[in-house]
PDB file of C-alpha atoms in Angstrom:
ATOM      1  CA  UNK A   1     196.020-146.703-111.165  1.00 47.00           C
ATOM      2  CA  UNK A   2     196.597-144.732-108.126  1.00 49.00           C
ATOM      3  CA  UNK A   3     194.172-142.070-107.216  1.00 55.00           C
ATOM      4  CA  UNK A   4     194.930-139.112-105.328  1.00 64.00           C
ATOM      5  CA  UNK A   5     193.046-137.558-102.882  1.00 70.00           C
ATOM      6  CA  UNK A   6     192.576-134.441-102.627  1.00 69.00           C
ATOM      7  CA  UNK A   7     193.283-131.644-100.317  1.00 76.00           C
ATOM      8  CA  UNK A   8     191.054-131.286 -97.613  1.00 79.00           C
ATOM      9  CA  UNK A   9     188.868-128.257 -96.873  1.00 85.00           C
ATOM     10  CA  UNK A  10     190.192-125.445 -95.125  1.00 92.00           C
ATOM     11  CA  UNK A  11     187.188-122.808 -94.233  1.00 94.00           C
ATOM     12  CA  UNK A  12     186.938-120.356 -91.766  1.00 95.00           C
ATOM     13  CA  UNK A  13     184.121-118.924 -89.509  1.00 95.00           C
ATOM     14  CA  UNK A  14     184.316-115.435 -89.382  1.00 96.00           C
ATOM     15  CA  UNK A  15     183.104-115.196 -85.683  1.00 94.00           C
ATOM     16  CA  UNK A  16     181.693-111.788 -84.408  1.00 94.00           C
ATOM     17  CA  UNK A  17     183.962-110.333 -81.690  1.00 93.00           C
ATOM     18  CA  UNK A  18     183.930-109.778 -78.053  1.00 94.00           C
ATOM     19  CA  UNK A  19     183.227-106.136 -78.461  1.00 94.00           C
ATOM     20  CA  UNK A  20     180.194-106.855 -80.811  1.00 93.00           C
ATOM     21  CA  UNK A  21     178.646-109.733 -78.606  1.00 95.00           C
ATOM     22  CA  UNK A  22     179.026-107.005 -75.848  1.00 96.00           C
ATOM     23  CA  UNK A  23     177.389-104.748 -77.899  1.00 96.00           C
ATOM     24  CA  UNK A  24     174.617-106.891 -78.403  1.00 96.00           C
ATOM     25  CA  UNK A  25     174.407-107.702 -73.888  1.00 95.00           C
ATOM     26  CA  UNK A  26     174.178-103.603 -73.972  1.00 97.00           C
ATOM     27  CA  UNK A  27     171.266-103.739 -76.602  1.00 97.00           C
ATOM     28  CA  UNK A  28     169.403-106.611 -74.743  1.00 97.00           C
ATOM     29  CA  UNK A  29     169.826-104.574 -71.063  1.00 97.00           C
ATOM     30  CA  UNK A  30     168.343-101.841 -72.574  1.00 97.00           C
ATOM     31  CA  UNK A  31     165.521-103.914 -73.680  1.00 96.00           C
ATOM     32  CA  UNK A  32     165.060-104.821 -70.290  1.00 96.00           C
ATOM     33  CA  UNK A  33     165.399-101.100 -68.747  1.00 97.00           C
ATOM     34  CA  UNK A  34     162.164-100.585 -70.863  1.00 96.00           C
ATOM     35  CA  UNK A  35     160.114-103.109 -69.697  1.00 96.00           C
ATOM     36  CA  UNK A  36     161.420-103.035 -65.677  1.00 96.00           C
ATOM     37  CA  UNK A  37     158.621-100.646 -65.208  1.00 96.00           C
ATOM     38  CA  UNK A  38     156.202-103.683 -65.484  1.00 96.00           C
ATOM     39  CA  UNK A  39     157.707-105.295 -62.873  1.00 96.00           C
ATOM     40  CA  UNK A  40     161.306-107.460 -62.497  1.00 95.00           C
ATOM     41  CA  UNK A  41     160.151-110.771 -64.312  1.00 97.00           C
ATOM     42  CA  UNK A  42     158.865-108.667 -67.440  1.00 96.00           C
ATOM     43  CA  UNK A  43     162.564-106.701 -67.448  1.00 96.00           C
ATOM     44  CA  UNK A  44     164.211-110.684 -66.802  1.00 96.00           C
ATOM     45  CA  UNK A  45     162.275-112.237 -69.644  1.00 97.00           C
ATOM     46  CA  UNK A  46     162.935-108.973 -72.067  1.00 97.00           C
ATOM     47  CA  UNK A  47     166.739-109.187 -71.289  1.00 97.00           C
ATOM     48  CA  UNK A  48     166.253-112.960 -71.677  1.00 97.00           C
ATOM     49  CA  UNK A  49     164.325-113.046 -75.346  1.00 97.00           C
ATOM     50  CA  UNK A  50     166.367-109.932 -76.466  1.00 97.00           C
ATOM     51  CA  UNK A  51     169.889-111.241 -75.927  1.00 96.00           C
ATOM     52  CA  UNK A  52     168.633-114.923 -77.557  1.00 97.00           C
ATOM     53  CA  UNK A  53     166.727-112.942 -80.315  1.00 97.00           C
ATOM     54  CA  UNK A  54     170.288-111.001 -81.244  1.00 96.00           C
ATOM     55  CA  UNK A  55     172.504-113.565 -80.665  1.00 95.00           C
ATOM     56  CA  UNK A  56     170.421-115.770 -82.700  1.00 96.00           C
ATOM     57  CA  UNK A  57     170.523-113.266 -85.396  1.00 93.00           C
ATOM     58  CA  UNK A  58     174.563-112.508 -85.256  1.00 92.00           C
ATOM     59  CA  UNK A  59     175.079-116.416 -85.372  1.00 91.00           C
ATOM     60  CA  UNK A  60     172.706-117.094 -88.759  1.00 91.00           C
ATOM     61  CA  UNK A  61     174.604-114.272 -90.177  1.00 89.00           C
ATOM     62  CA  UNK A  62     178.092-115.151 -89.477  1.00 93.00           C
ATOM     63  CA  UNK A  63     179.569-116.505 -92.562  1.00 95.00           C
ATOM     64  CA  UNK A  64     181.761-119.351 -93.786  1.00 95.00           C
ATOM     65  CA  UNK A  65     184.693-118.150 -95.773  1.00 97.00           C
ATOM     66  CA  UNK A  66     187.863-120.686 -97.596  1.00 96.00           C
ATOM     67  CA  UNK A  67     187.998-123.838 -99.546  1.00 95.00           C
ATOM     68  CA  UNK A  68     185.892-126.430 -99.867  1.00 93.00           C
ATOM     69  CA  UNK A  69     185.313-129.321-102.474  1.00 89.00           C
ATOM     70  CA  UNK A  70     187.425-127.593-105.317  1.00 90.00           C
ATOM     71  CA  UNK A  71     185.533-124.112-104.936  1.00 94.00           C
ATOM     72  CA  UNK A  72     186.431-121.018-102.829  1.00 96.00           C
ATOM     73  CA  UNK A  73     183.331-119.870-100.546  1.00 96.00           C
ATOM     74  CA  UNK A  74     182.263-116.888 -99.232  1.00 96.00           C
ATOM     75  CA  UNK A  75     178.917-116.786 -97.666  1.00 93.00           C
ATOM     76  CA  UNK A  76     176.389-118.848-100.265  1.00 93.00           C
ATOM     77  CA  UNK A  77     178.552-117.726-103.150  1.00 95.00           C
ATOM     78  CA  UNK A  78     181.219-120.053-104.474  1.00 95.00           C
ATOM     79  CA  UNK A  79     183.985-120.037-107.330  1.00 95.00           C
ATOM     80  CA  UNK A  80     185.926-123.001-109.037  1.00 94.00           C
ATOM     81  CA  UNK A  81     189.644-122.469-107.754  1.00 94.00           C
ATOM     82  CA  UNK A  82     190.772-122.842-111.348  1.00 93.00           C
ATOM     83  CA  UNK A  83     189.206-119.477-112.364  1.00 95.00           C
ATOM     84  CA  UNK A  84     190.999-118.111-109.117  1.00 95.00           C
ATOM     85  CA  UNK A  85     193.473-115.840-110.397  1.00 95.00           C
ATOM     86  CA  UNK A  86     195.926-113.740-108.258  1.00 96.00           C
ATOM     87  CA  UNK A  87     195.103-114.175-104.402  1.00 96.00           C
ATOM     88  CA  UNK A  88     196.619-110.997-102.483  1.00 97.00           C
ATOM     89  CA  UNK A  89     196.621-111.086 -98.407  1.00 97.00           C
ATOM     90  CA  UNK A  90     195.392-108.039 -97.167  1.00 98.00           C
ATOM     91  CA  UNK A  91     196.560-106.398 -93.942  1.00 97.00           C
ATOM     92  CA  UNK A  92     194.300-103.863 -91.830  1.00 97.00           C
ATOM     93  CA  UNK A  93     195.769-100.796 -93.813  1.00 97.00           C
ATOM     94  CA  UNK A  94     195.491-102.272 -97.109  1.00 97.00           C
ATOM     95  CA  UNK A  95     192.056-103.796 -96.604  1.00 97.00           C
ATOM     96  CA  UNK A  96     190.852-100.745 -95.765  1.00 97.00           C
ATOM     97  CA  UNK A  97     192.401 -98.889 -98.904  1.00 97.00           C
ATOM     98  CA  UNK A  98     191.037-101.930-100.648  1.00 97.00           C
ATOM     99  CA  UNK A  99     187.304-101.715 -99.145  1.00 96.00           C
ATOM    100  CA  UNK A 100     187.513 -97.954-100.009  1.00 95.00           C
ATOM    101  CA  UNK A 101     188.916 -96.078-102.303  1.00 96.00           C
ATOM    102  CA  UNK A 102     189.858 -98.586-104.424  1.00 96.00           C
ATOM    103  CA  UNK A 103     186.877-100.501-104.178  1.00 97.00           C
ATOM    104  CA  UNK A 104     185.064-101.398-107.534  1.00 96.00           C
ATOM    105  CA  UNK A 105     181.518-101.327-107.546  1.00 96.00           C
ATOM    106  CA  UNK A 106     181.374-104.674-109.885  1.00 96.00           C
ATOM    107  CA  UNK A 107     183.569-106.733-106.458  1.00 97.00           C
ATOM    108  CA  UNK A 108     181.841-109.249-104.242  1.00 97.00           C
ATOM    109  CA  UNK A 109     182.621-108.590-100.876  1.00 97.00           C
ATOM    110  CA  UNK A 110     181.844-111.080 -97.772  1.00 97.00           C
ATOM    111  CA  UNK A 111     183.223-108.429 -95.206  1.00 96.00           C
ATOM    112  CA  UNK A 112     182.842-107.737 -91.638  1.00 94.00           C
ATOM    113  CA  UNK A 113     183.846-104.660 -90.264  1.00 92.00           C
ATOM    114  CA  UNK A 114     185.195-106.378 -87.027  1.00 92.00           C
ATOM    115  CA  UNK A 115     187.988-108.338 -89.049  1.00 95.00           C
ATOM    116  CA  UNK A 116     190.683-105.873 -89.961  1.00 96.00           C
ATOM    117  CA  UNK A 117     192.816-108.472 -92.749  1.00 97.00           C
ATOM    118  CA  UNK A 118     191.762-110.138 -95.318  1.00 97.00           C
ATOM    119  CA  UNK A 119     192.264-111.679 -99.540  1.00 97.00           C
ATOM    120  CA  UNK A 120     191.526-110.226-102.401  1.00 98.00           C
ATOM    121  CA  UNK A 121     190.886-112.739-105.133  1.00 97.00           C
ATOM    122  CA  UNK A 122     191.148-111.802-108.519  1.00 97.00           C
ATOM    123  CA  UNK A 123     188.539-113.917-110.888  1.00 97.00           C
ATOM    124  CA  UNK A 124     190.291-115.026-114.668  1.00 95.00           C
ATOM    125  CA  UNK A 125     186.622-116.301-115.740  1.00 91.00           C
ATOM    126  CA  UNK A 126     185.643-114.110-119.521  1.00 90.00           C
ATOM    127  CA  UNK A 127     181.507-114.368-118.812  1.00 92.00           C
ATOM    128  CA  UNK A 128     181.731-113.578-114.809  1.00 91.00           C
ATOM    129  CA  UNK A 129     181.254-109.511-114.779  1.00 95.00           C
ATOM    130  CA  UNK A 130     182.531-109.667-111.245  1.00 96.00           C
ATOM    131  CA  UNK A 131     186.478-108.551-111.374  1.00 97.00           C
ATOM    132  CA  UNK A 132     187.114-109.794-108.200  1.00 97.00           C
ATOM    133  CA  UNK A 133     186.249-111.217-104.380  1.00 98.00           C
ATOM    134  CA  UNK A 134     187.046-108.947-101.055  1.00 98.00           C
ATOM    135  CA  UNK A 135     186.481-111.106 -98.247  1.00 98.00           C
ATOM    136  CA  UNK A 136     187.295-111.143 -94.752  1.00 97.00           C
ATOM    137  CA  UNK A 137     189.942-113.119 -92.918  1.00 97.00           C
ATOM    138  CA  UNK A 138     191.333-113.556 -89.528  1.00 96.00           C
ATOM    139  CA  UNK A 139     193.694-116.048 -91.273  1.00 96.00           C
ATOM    140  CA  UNK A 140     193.947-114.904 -94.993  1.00 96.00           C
ATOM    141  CA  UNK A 141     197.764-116.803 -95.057  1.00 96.00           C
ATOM    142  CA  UNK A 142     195.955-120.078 -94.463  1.00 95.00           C
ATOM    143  CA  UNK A 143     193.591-119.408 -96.833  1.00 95.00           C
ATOM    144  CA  UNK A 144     195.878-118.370 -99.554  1.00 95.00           C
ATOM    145  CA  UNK A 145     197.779-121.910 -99.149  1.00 94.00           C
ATOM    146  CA  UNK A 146     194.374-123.719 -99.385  1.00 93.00           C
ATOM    147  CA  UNK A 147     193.814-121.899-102.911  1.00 94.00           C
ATOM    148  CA  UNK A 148     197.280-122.990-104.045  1.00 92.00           C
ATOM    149  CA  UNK A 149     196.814-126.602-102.570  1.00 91.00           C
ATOM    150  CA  UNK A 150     193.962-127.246-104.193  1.00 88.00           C
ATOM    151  CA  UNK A 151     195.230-125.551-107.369  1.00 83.00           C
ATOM    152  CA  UNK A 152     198.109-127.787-107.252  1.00 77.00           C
ATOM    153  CA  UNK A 153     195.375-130.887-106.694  1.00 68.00           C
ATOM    154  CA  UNK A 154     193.241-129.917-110.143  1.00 61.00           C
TER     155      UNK A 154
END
C-alpha cells in the first residue's frame, strides 16, 4: 500500500523592517546621549546593551505565521486546516478595512503594523467562538496555496 507524503511546511517569518530596526539604532543612540555625560565608554556600553537589549526583544517577538504539520500557525496559536474555511488574500487597502472597521472583536489577529497584506481565514469549527484569523503576510498567495495543499493532502 503506497503511502503518501505529505506536503511540506510552508511558514513564514514575519521579519521587522528596515525602518523599525532603524527605529530601534535611534532608541539605543539616545540611550547613549544620556549616559555620554559619564564619560565615552559609559555612552559606548549604553548604545551597546540598549541596541542588544531591543533587538533582542524585536527578534523573541517576531512571529512564525503558515503551515505546518496539518495545522495553520500564527504565533503559539494553531488550527487544523480542515476547520479552515474560506482563506481571502488581503491587500494593503483591504487589510486595513479588514483590521478596522470591519474588525470583529471575537478575531484572532497575529498582525504587525509594518506588513501592509495579509489572509483572512475564516474558521468552520461549531465550539471555536473565534469567527475568524487576521494575520499578517508578506506572502499571503503562498500561504493560501499551502492551506489548499495540505487540504488536498487530508
Amino acid at each position: 500500500m503506497p503511502t503518501s507524503t505529505p506536503p511540506p511546511s510552508r511558514v513564514e517569518r514575519l521579519w521587522p523592517s528596515a525602518g523599525v530596526w532603524l527605529a530601534l539604532l535611534l532608541l539605543a543612540g539616545f540611550c547613549a546621549a544620556v549616559a555620554a555625560p559619564f564619560g565615552s565608554a559609559p555612552a559606548l556600553v549604553t548604545l551597546g546593551v540598549a541596541a542588544a537589549a531591543g533587538a533582542g526583544l524585536m527578534l523573541s517577538a517576531t512571529p512564525v505565521v503558515g503551515v505546518r504539520g496539518g495545522e495553520f500557525v500564527a504565533r503559539r496559536a494553531h488550527v487544523p486546516v480542515h476547520l479552515v474555511g474560506e482563506v481571502t488574500v488581503l491587500d494593503a487597502a483591504a487589510m486595513r478595512q479588514a483590521a478596522g472597521p470591519d474588525l470583529d472583536a471575537r478575531a484572532y489577529l497575529c498582525l504587525r503594523g509594518w506588513i501592509r497584506t495579509g489572509l483572512r481565514l475564516d474558521l468552520v469549527d461549531p465550539q471555536d467562538p473565534t469567527p475568524y484569523w487576521l494575520v499578517s503576510s508578506r506572502h499571503p498567495q503562498r500561504l493560501l496555496e499551502a492551506v489548499q495543499e495540505h487540504r488536498g493532502a487530508g
